[in-house]
């Protein structure tokens, strides 16, 4: 049975025209990612400079634009402008970049389907690292100071605040104590009535522990033990250790009636 809330699976076409294009996977520090998220419109966020030396790996540098560096909140620390990108090849993995275009016109008679594109295959990984200058040291020290600040602080109150006023005892604790007192003050039933309940229980099972018998009879445990000692034996050895069973003279006491009935019927015959 299929749930009505389940979205049906729809096959979509994947445009693979850019499969042969190689792209870079670049990891940037969090402070650069935050700046780029704040950037709006088509402003320039930075420039890449690639220096190639024969026989050596290409040197890649990232220079952030002034428009991005100015996106500071009040009291926010300045970030470094120049960064180097450490290049490493992608081996033993097949990674790709995909994009999708959601149709804007959903009111047409023939609705457009979502379009999926493969933008390229990742051929290199790059990790963006700042140069160790004074701006970076200030940024790092500020981040360490914020991380070392305790999340909870002691606050002195100059007036009574109901939200933080301590409670002498919680509601569920009070209810539990009242319930315990009510159970302790439970009235004792007549001894014959308790015996009838016990005999009926032992007709179903031969052995019981004291907790089960207390639940069945609903009697105080001290009073219940007094009655059990008269009609039951307490087992101290396995396999029924710490269990109660009826004494031999009280077992099968209700089987006498059907036996007499059977004998009477045979006499009448």
PDB file of N, CA, C and O in Angstrom, residues 194-264:
ATOM      1  N   UNK A 194      -8.907 -12.306  51.154  1.00  0.00           N
ATOM      2  CA  UNK A 194      -7.545 -12.373  50.612  1.00  0.00           C
ATOM      3  C   UNK A 194      -7.189 -13.808  50.264  1.00  0.00           C
ATOM      4  O   UNK A 194      -6.572 -14.090  49.228  1.00  0.00           O
ATOM      5  N   UNK A 195      -7.612 -14.761  51.129  1.00  0.00           N
ATOM      6  CA  UNK A 195      -7.330 -16.164  50.850  1.00  0.00           C
ATOM      7  C   UNK A 195      -8.020 -16.630  49.570  1.00  0.00           C
ATOM      8  O   UNK A 195      -7.446 -17.391  48.778  1.00  0.00           O
ATOM      9  N   UNK A 196      -9.246 -16.186  49.351  1.00  0.00           N
ATOM     10  CA  UNK A 196      -9.948 -16.565  48.123  1.00  0.00           C
ATOM     11  C   UNK A 196      -9.222 -16.055  46.880  1.00  0.00           C
ATOM     12  O   UNK A 196      -9.127 -16.760  45.868  1.00  0.00           O
ATOM     13  N   UNK A 197      -8.706 -14.821  46.976  1.00  0.00           N
ATOM     14  CA  UNK A 197      -7.960 -14.275  45.835  1.00  0.00           C
ATOM     15  C   UNK A 197      -6.671 -15.065  45.615  1.00  0.00           C
ATOM     16  O   UNK A 197      -6.279 -15.366  44.479  1.00  0.00           O
ATOM     17  N   UNK A 198      -5.993 -15.432  46.701  1.00  0.00           N
ATOM     18  CA  UNK A 198      -4.750 -16.199  46.591  1.00  0.00           C
ATOM     19  C   UNK A 198      -5.005 -17.586  45.994  1.00  0.00           C
ATOM     20  O   UNK A 198      -4.275 -18.039  45.101  1.00  0.00           O
ATOM     21  N   UNK A 199      -6.039 -18.268  46.487  1.00  0.00           N
ATOM     22  CA  UNK A 199      -6.333 -19.598  45.964  1.00  0.00           C
ATOM     23  C   UNK A 199      -6.685 -19.546  44.478  1.00  0.00           C
ATOM     24  O   UNK A 199      -6.280 -20.420  43.701  1.00  0.00           O
ATOM     25  N   UNK A 200      -7.433 -18.523  44.092  1.00  0.00           N
ATOM     26  CA  UNK A 200      -7.780 -18.379  42.668  1.00  0.00           C
ATOM     27  C   UNK A 200      -6.536 -18.132  41.825  1.00  0.00           C
ATOM     28  O   UNK A 200      -6.423 -18.623  40.697  1.00  0.00           O
ATOM     29  N   UNK A 201      -5.586 -17.374  42.379  1.00  0.00           N
ATOM     30  CA  UNK A 201      -4.352 -17.109  41.639  1.00  0.00           C
ATOM     31  C   UNK A 201      -3.517 -18.371  41.501  1.00  0.00           C
ATOM     32  O   UNK A 201      -2.948 -18.656  40.437  1.00  0.00           O
ATOM     33  N   UNK A 202      -3.437 -19.175  42.576  1.00  0.00           N
ATOM     34  CA  UNK A 202      -2.616 -20.381  42.524  1.00  0.00           C
ATOM     35  C   UNK A 202      -3.260 -21.477  41.686  1.00  0.00           C
ATOM     36  O   UNK A 202      -2.603 -22.480  41.378  1.00  0.00           O
ATOM     37  N   UNK A 203      -4.521 -21.323  41.329  1.00  0.00           N
ATOM     38  CA  UNK A 203      -5.102 -22.254  40.371  1.00  0.00           C
ATOM     39  C   UNK A 203      -4.525 -22.039  38.975  1.00  0.00           C
ATOM     40  O   UNK A 203      -4.494 -22.962  38.162  1.00  0.00           O
ATOM     41  N   UNK A 204      -4.073 -20.830  38.693  1.00  0.00           N
ATOM     42  CA  UNK A 204      -3.506 -20.513  37.374  1.00  0.00           C
ATOM     43  C   UNK A 204      -2.026 -20.860  37.302  1.00  0.00           C
ATOM     44  O   UNK A 204      -1.548 -21.368  36.289  1.00  0.00           O
ATOM     45  N   UNK A 205      -1.279 -20.544  38.369  1.00  0.00           N
ATOM     46  CA  UNK A 205       0.154 -20.811  38.393  1.00  0.00           C
ATOM     47  C   UNK A 205       0.522 -21.399  39.748  1.00  0.00           C
ATOM     48  O   UNK A 205      -0.094 -21.082  40.778  1.00  0.00           O
ATOM     49  N   UNK A 206       1.534 -22.235  39.739  1.00  0.00           N
ATOM     50  CA  UNK A 206       1.939 -22.894  40.973  1.00  0.00           C
ATOM     51  C   UNK A 206       2.862 -22.027  41.812  1.00  0.00           C
ATOM     52  O   UNK A 206       2.851 -22.106  43.036  1.00  0.00           O
ATOM     53  N   UNK A 207       3.670 -21.151  41.157  1.00  0.00           N
ATOM     54  CA  UNK A 207       4.667 -20.371  41.871  1.00  0.00           C
ATOM     55  C   UNK A 207       4.449 -18.882  41.584  1.00  0.00           C
ATOM     56  O   UNK A 207       4.143 -18.483  40.449  1.00  0.00           O
ATOM     57  N   UNK A 208       4.648 -18.047  42.618  1.00  0.00           N
ATOM     58  CA  UNK A 208       4.545 -16.593  42.499  1.00  0.00           C
ATOM     59  C   UNK A 208       5.633 -15.965  43.362  1.00  0.00           C
ATOM     60  O   UNK A 208       5.985 -16.498  44.435  1.00  0.00           O
ATOM     61  N   UNK A 209       6.103 -14.801  42.933  1.00  0.00           N
ATOM     62  CA  UNK A 209       6.948 -14.011  43.831  1.00  0.00           C
ATOM     63  C   UNK A 209       6.076 -13.012  44.587  1.00  0.00           C
ATOM     64  O   UNK A 209       4.906 -12.798  44.249  1.00  0.00           O
ATOM     65  N   UNK A 210       6.640 -12.406  45.598  1.00  0.00           N
ATOM     66  CA  UNK A 210       5.851 -11.565  46.501  1.00  0.00           C
ATOM     67  C   UNK A 210       5.306 -10.329  45.804  1.00  0.00           C
ATOM     68  O   UNK A 210       4.204  -9.856  46.112  1.00  0.00           O
ATOM     69  N   UNK A 211       6.063  -9.793  44.816  1.00  0.00           N
ATOM     70  CA  UNK A 211       5.595  -8.578  44.129  1.00  0.00           C
ATOM     71  C   UNK A 211       4.358  -8.859  43.302  1.00  0.00           C
ATOM     72  O   UNK A 211       3.420  -8.050  43.273  1.00  0.00           O
ATOM     73  N   UNK A 212       4.337 -10.008  42.630  1.00  0.00           N
ATOM     74  CA  UNK A 212       3.161 -10.351  41.830  1.00  0.00           C
ATOM     75  C   UNK A 212       1.946 -10.601  42.718  1.00  0.00           C
ATOM     76  O   UNK A 212       0.832 -10.197  42.386  1.00  0.00           O
ATOM     77  N   UNK A 213       2.161 -11.252  43.840  1.00  0.00           N
ATOM     78  CA  UNK A 213       1.044 -11.494  44.749  1.00  0.00           C
ATOM     79  C   UNK A 213       0.509 -10.205  45.349  1.00  0.00           C
ATOM     80  O   UNK A 213      -0.697 -10.064  45.586  1.00  0.00           O
ATOM     81  N   UNK A 214       1.385  -9.256  45.592  1.00  0.00           N
ATOM     82  CA  UNK A 214       0.929  -7.971  46.124  1.00  0.00           C
ATOM     83  C   UNK A 214       0.094  -7.220  45.093  1.00  0.00           C
ATOM     84  O   UNK A 214      -0.901  -6.572  45.424  1.00  0.00           O
ATOM     85  N   UNK A 215       0.495  -7.314  43.802  1.00  0.00           N
ATOM     86  CA  UNK A 215      -0.303  -6.673  42.754  1.00  0.00           C
ATOM     87  C   UNK A 215      -1.664  -7.342  42.613  1.00  0.00           C
ATOM     88  O   UNK A 215      -2.669  -6.678  42.349  1.00  0.00           O
ATOM     89  N   UNK A 216      -1.694  -8.674  42.779  1.00  0.00           N
ATOM     90  CA  UNK A 216      -2.965  -9.398  42.611  1.00  0.00           C
ATOM     91  C   UNK A 216      -3.912  -9.105  43.766  1.00  0.00           C
ATOM     92  O   UNK A 216      -5.104  -8.834  43.565  1.00  0.00           O
ATOM     93  N   UNK A 217      -3.400  -9.151  44.992  1.00  0.00           N
ATOM     94  CA  UNK A 217      -4.269  -8.971  46.162  1.00  0.00           C
ATOM     95  C   UNK A 217      -4.465  -7.516  46.547  1.00  0.00           C
ATOM     96  O   UNK A 217      -5.435  -7.182  47.228  1.00  0.00           O
ATOM     97  N   UNK A 218      -3.509  -6.650  46.160  1.00  0.00           N
ATOM     98  CA  UNK A 218      -3.565  -5.214  46.501  1.00  0.00           C
ATOM     99  C   UNK A 218      -3.607  -5.008  48.015  1.00  0.00           C
ATOM    100  O   UNK A 218      -4.388  -4.213  48.536  1.00  0.00           O
ATOM    101  N   UNK A 219      -2.764  -5.750  48.708  1.00  0.00           N
ATOM    102  CA  UNK A 219      -2.692  -5.678  50.157  1.00  0.00           C
ATOM    103  C   UNK A 219      -1.308  -5.215  50.590  1.00  0.00           C
ATOM    104  O   UNK A 219      -0.321  -5.398  49.861  1.00  0.00           O
ATOM    105  N   UNK A 220      -1.198  -4.609  51.771  1.00  0.00           N
ATOM    106  CA  UNK A 220       0.129  -4.251  52.291  1.00  0.00           C
ATOM    107  C   UNK A 220       0.999  -5.497  52.391  1.00  0.00           C
ATOM    108  O   UNK A 220       0.529  -6.582  52.751  1.00  0.00           O
ATOM    109  N   UNK A 221       2.281  -5.336  52.091  1.00  0.00           N
ATOM    110  CA  UNK A 221       3.160  -6.489  51.990  1.00  0.00           C
ATOM    111  C   UNK A 221       3.339  -7.200  53.325  1.00  0.00           C
ATOM    112  O   UNK A 221       3.450  -8.434  53.383  1.00  0.00           O
ATOM    113  N   UNK A 222       3.342  -6.454  54.444  1.00  0.00           N
ATOM    114  CA  UNK A 222       3.497  -7.088  55.756  1.00  0.00           C
ATOM    115  C   UNK A 222       2.290  -7.976  56.061  1.00  0.00           C
ATOM    116  O   UNK A 222       2.430  -9.120  56.519  1.00  0.00           O
ATOM    117  N   UNK A 223       1.103  -7.454  55.826  1.00  0.00           N
ATOM    118  CA  UNK A 223      -0.131  -8.218  56.067  1.00  0.00           C
ATOM    119  C   UNK A 223      -0.210  -9.425  55.132  1.00  0.00           C
ATOM    120  O   UNK A 223      -0.635 -10.522  55.530  1.00  0.00           O
ATOM    121  N   UNK A 224       0.232  -9.246  53.886  1.00  0.00           N
ATOM    122  CA  UNK A 224       0.189 -10.335  52.923  1.00  0.00           C
ATOM    123  C   UNK A 224       1.125 -11.471  53.328  1.00  0.00           C
ATOM    124  O   UNK A 224       0.784 -12.660  53.204  1.00  0.00           O
ATOM    125  N   UNK A 225       2.298 -11.140  53.845  1.00  0.00           N
ATOM    126  CA  UNK A 225       3.246 -12.179  54.263  1.00  0.00           C
ATOM    127  C   UNK A 225       2.704 -12.988  55.442  1.00  0.00           C
ATOM    128  O   UNK A 225       2.949 -14.191  55.539  1.00  0.00           O
ATOM    129  N   UNK A 226       1.962 -12.341  56.328  1.00  0.00           N
ATOM    130  CA  UNK A 226       1.369 -13.066  57.454  1.00  0.00           C
ATOM    131  C   UNK A 226       0.414 -14.149  56.973  1.00  0.00           C
ATOM    132  O   UNK A 226       0.400 -15.266  57.493  1.00  0.00           O
ATOM    133  N   UNK A 227      -0.367 -13.824  55.958  1.00  0.00           N
ATOM    134  CA  UNK A 227      -1.317 -14.798  55.424  1.00  0.00           C
ATOM    135  C   UNK A 227      -0.586 -15.871  54.631  1.00  0.00           C
ATOM    136  O   UNK A 227      -0.927 -17.073  54.713  1.00  0.00           O
ATOM    137  N   UNK A 228       0.435 -15.478  53.875  1.00  0.00           N
ATOM    138  CA  UNK A 228       1.154 -16.458  53.061  1.00  0.00           C
ATOM    139  C   UNK A 228       1.857 -17.501  53.922  1.00  0.00           C
ATOM    140  O   UNK A 228       1.951 -18.673  53.548  1.00  0.00           O
ATOM    141  N   UNK A 229       2.356 -17.096  55.077  1.00  0.00           N
ATOM    142  CA  UNK A 229       3.056 -18.049  55.942  1.00  0.00           C
ATOM    143  C   UNK A 229       2.118 -19.148  56.459  1.00  0.00           C
ATOM    144  O   UNK A 229       2.575 -20.231  56.815  1.00  0.00           O
ATOM    145  N   UNK A 230       0.818 -18.851  56.480  1.00  0.00           N
ATOM    146  CA  UNK A 230      -0.137 -19.843  56.971  1.00  0.00           C
ATOM    147  C   UNK A 230      -0.484 -20.891  55.917  1.00  0.00           C
ATOM    148  O   UNK A 230      -0.683 -22.062  56.242  1.00  0.00           O
ATOM    149  N   UNK A 231      -0.560 -20.461  54.655  1.00  0.00           N
ATOM    150  CA  UNK A 231      -1.069 -21.369  53.616  1.00  0.00           C
ATOM    151  C   UNK A 231      -0.024 -21.697  52.555  1.00  0.00           C
ATOM    152  O   UNK A 231      -0.298 -22.514  51.665  1.00  0.00           O
ATOM    153  N   UNK A 232       1.152 -21.075  52.613  1.00  0.00           N
ATOM    154  CA  UNK A 232       2.146 -21.262  51.553  1.00  0.00           C
ATOM    155  C   UNK A 232       3.503 -21.621  52.130  1.00  0.00           C
ATOM    156  O   UNK A 232       3.800 -21.358  53.308  1.00  0.00           O
ATOM    157  N   UNK A 233       4.321 -22.203  51.283  1.00  0.00           N
ATOM    158  CA  UNK A 233       5.724 -22.465  51.587  1.00  0.00           C
ATOM    159  C   UNK A 233       6.598 -21.527  50.758  1.00  0.00           C
ATOM    160  O   UNK A 233       6.289 -21.236  49.589  1.00  0.00           O
ATOM    161  N   UNK A 234       7.691 -21.074  51.364  1.00  0.00           N
ATOM    162  CA  UNK A 234       8.632 -20.171  50.689  1.00  0.00           C
ATOM    163  C   UNK A 234       9.845 -20.992  50.261  1.00  0.00           C
ATOM    164  O   UNK A 234      10.510 -21.623  51.094  1.00  0.00           O
ATOM    165  N   UNK A 235      10.126 -21.029  48.965  1.00  0.00           N
ATOM    166  CA  UNK A 235      11.223 -21.824  48.425  1.00  0.00           C
ATOM    167  C   UNK A 235      12.548 -21.085  48.575  1.00  0.00           C
ATOM    168  O   UNK A 235      12.665 -19.914  48.182  1.00  0.00           O
ATOM    169  N   UNK A 236      13.520 -21.781  49.120  1.00  0.00           N
ATOM    170  CA  UNK A 236      14.865 -21.211  49.306  1.00  0.00           C
ATOM    171  C   UNK A 236      15.884 -21.820  48.357  1.00  0.00           C
ATOM    172  O   UNK A 236      17.038 -21.403  48.348  1.00  0.00           O
ATOM    173  N   UNK A 237      15.468 -22.806  47.552  1.00  0.00           N
ATOM    174  CA  UNK A 237      16.402 -23.461  46.645  1.00  0.00           C
ATOM    175  C   UNK A 237      15.889 -23.353  45.220  1.00  0.00           C
ATOM    176  O   UNK A 237      14.704 -23.172  44.965  1.00  0.00           O
ATOM    177  N   UNK A 238      16.806 -23.466  44.282  1.00  0.00           N
ATOM    178  CA  UNK A 238      16.460 -23.452  42.865  1.00  0.00           C
ATOM    179  C   UNK A 238      15.693 -24.733  42.526  1.00  0.00           C
ATOM    180  O   UNK A 238      15.799 -25.732  43.240  1.00  0.00           O
ATOM    181  N   UNK A 239      14.888 -24.784  41.511  1.00  0.00           N
ATOM    182  CA  UNK A 239      14.765 -23.753  40.469  1.00  0.00           C
ATOM    183  C   UNK A 239      13.732 -22.669  40.748  1.00  0.00           C
ATOM    184  O   UNK A 239      13.524 -21.802  39.924  1.00  0.00           O
ATOM    185  N   UNK A 240      13.049 -22.743  41.890  1.00  0.00           N
ATOM    186  CA  UNK A 240      11.999 -21.765  42.208  1.00  0.00           C
ATOM    187  C   UNK A 240      12.377 -20.987  43.460  1.00  0.00           C
ATOM    188  O   UNK A 240      11.553 -20.809  44.358  1.00  0.00           O
ATOM    189  N   UNK A 241      13.611 -20.530  43.483  1.00  0.00           N
ATOM    190  CA  UNK A 241      14.096 -19.804  44.646  1.00  0.00           C
ATOM    191  C   UNK A 241      13.356 -18.475  44.790  1.00  0.00           C
ATOM    192  O   UNK A 241      13.049 -17.809  43.799  1.00  0.00           O
ATOM    193  N   UNK A 242      13.056 -18.119  46.063  1.00  0.00           N
ATOM    194  CA  UNK A 242      12.361 -16.865  46.396  1.00  0.00           C
ATOM    195  C   UNK A 242      10.939 -16.816  45.844  1.00  0.00           C
ATOM    196  O   UNK A 242      10.400 -15.735  45.606  1.00  0.00           O
ATOM    197  N   UNK A 243      10.328 -17.973  45.626  1.00  0.00           N
ATOM    198  CA  UNK A 243       8.956 -18.040  45.127  1.00  0.00           C
ATOM    199  C   UNK A 243       8.068 -18.706  46.187  1.00  0.00           C
ATOM    200  O   UNK A 243       8.520 -19.521  46.985  1.00  0.00           O
ATOM    201  N   UNK A 244       6.785 -18.362  46.153  1.00  0.00           N
ATOM    202  CA  UNK A 244       5.797 -18.914  47.073  1.00  0.00           C
ATOM    203  C   UNK A 244       4.955 -19.944  46.340  1.00  0.00           C
ATOM    204  O   UNK A 244       4.592 -19.768  45.172  1.00  0.00           O
ATOM    205  N   UNK A 245       4.603 -21.060  47.050  1.00  0.00           N
ATOM    206  CA  UNK A 245       3.674 -22.052  46.525  1.00  0.00           C
ATOM    207  C   UNK A 245       2.784 -22.546  47.666  1.00  0.00           C
ATOM    208  O   UNK A 245       3.154 -22.493  48.837  1.00  0.00           O
ATOM    209  N   UNK A 246       1.605 -23.029  47.315  1.00  0.00           N
ATOM    210  CA  UNK A 246       0.669 -23.504  48.328  1.00  0.00           C
ATOM    211  C   UNK A 246       1.223 -24.739  49.054  1.00  0.00           C
ATOM    212  O   UNK A 246       1.933 -25.556  48.462  1.00  0.00           O
ATOM    213  N   UNK A 247       0.888 -24.842  50.321  1.00  0.00           N
ATOM    214  CA  UNK A 247       1.248 -26.044  51.075  1.00  0.00           C
ATOM    215  C   UNK A 247       0.477 -27.232  50.509  1.00  0.00           C
ATOM    216  O   UNK A 247      -0.605 -27.073  49.912  1.00  0.00           O
ATOM    217  N   UNK A 248       1.015 -28.444  50.685  1.00  0.00           N
ATOM    218  CA  UNK A 248       0.358 -29.632  50.083  1.00  0.00           C
ATOM    219  C   UNK A 248      -1.099 -29.784  50.477  1.00  0.00           C
ATOM    220  O   UNK A 248      -1.919 -30.206  49.662  1.00  0.00           O
ATOM    221  N   UNK A 249      -1.448 -29.438  51.713  1.00  0.00           N
ATOM    222  CA  UNK A 249      -2.836 -29.633  52.142  1.00  0.00           C
ATOM    223  C   UNK A 249      -3.811 -28.653  51.489  1.00  0.00           C
ATOM    224  O   UNK A 249      -5.033 -28.833  51.583  1.00  0.00           O
ATOM    225  N   UNK A 250      -3.302 -27.564  50.871  1.00  0.00           N
ATOM    226  CA  UNK A 250      -4.176 -26.586  50.224  1.00  0.00           C
ATOM    227  C   UNK A 250      -4.176 -26.721  48.702  1.00  0.00           C
ATOM    228  O   UNK A 250      -4.884 -25.986  48.018  1.00  0.00           O
ATOM    229  N   UNK A 251      -3.396 -27.621  48.161  1.00  0.00           N
ATOM    230  CA  UNK A 251      -3.332 -27.736  46.705  1.00  0.00           C
ATOM    231  C   UNK A 251      -4.517 -28.527  46.166  1.00  0.00           C
ATOM    232  O   UNK A 251      -4.985 -29.465  46.809  1.00  0.00           O
ATOM    233  N   UNK A 252      -4.963 -28.134  44.957  1.00  0.00           N
ATOM    234  CA  UNK A 252      -6.031 -28.803  44.217  1.00  0.00           C
ATOM    235  C   UNK A 252      -7.316 -28.896  45.053  1.00  0.00           C
ATOM    236  O   UNK A 252      -8.053 -29.870  44.992  1.00  0.00           O
ATOM    237  N   UNK A 253      -7.582 -27.880  45.846  1.00  0.00           N
ATOM    238  CA  UNK A 253      -8.741 -27.930  46.741  1.00  0.00           C
ATOM    239  C   UNK A 253     -10.059 -27.831  46.000  1.00  0.00           C
ATOM    240  O   UNK A 253     -11.093 -28.236  46.505  1.00  0.00           O
ATOM    241  N   UNK A 254     -10.062 -27.338  44.784  1.00  0.00           N
ATOM    242  CA  UNK A 254     -11.318 -27.195  44.051  1.00  0.00           C
ATOM    243  C   UNK A 254     -11.607 -28.379  43.144  1.00  0.00           C
ATOM    244  O   UNK A 254     -12.547 -28.361  42.384  1.00  0.00           O
ATOM    245  N   UNK A 255     -10.768 -29.382  43.154  1.00  0.00           N
ATOM    246  CA  UNK A 255     -11.016 -30.549  42.323  1.00  0.00           C
ATOM    247  C   UNK A 255     -11.902 -31.581  43.014  1.00  0.00           C
ATOM    248  O   UNK A 255     -12.261 -32.580  42.428  1.00  0.00           O
ATOM    249  N   UNK A 256     -12.221 -31.363  44.318  1.00  0.00           N
ATOM    250  CA  UNK A 256     -13.039 -32.323  45.042  1.00  0.00           C
ATOM    251  C   UNK A 256     -14.477 -32.306  44.548  1.00  0.00           C
ATOM    252  O   UNK A 256     -15.127 -33.331  44.457  1.00  0.00           O
ATOM    253  N   UNK A 257     -14.987 -31.130  44.193  1.00  0.00           N
ATOM    254  CA  UNK A 257     -16.391 -31.014  43.788  1.00  0.00           C
ATOM    255  C   UNK A 257     -16.699 -31.800  42.529  1.00  0.00           C
ATOM    256  O   UNK A 257     -17.643 -32.583  42.492  1.00  0.00           O
ATOM    257  N   UNK A 258     -15.914 -31.650  41.423  1.00  0.00           N
ATOM    258  CA  UNK A 258     -16.231 -32.442  40.231  1.00  0.00           C
ATOM    259  C   UNK A 258     -16.072 -33.928  40.458  1.00  0.00           C
ATOM    260  O   UNK A 258     -16.789 -34.726  39.865  1.00  0.00           O
ATOM    261  N   UNK A 259     -15.187 -34.372  41.373  1.00  0.00           N
ATOM    262  CA  UNK A 259     -15.033 -35.798  41.656  1.00  0.00           C
ATOM    263  C   UNK A 259     -16.291 -36.338  42.302  1.00  0.00           C
ATOM    264  O   UNK A 259     -16.797 -37.397  41.958  1.00  0.00           O
ATOM    265  N   UNK A 260     -16.857 -35.602  43.297  1.00  0.00           N
ATOM    266  CA  UNK A 260     -18.080 -36.031  43.961  1.00  0.00           C
ATOM    267  C   UNK A 260     -19.239 -36.090  42.979  1.00  0.00           C
ATOM    268  O   UNK A 260     -20.076 -36.976  43.014  1.00  0.00           O
ATOM    269  N   UNK A 261     -19.305 -35.115  42.091  1.00  0.00           N
ATOM    270  CA  UNK A 261     -20.383 -35.090  41.093  1.00  0.00           C
ATOM    271  C   UNK A 261     -20.318 -36.313  40.206  1.00  0.00           C
ATOM    272  O   UNK A 261     -21.318 -36.924  39.854  1.00  0.00           O
ATOM    273  N   UNK A 262     -19.088 -36.696  39.848  1.00  0.00           N
ATOM    274  CA  UNK A 262     -18.914 -37.855  38.979  1.00  0.00           C
ATOM    275  C   UNK A 262     -19.354 -39.136  39.690  1.00  0.00           C
ATOM    276  O   UNK A 262     -19.996 -40.010  39.117  1.00  0.00           O
ATOM    277  N   UNK A 263     -18.985 -39.218  41.012  1.00  0.00           N
ATOM    278  CA  UNK A 263     -19.389 -40.399  41.758  1.00  0.00           C
ATOM    279  C   UNK A 263     -20.913 -40.468  41.924  1.00  0.00           C
ATOM    280  O   UNK A 263     -21.512 -41.538  41.815  1.00  0.00           O
ATOM    281  N   UNK A 264     -21.540 -39.312  42.204  1.00  0.00           N
ATOM    282  CA  UNK A 264     -22.988 -39.295  42.343  1.00  0.00           C
ATOM    283  C   UNK A 264     -23.706 -39.728  41.073  1.00  0.00           C
ATOM    284  O   UNK A 264     -24.698 -40.435  41.081  1.00  0.00           O
TER     285      UNK A 264
END
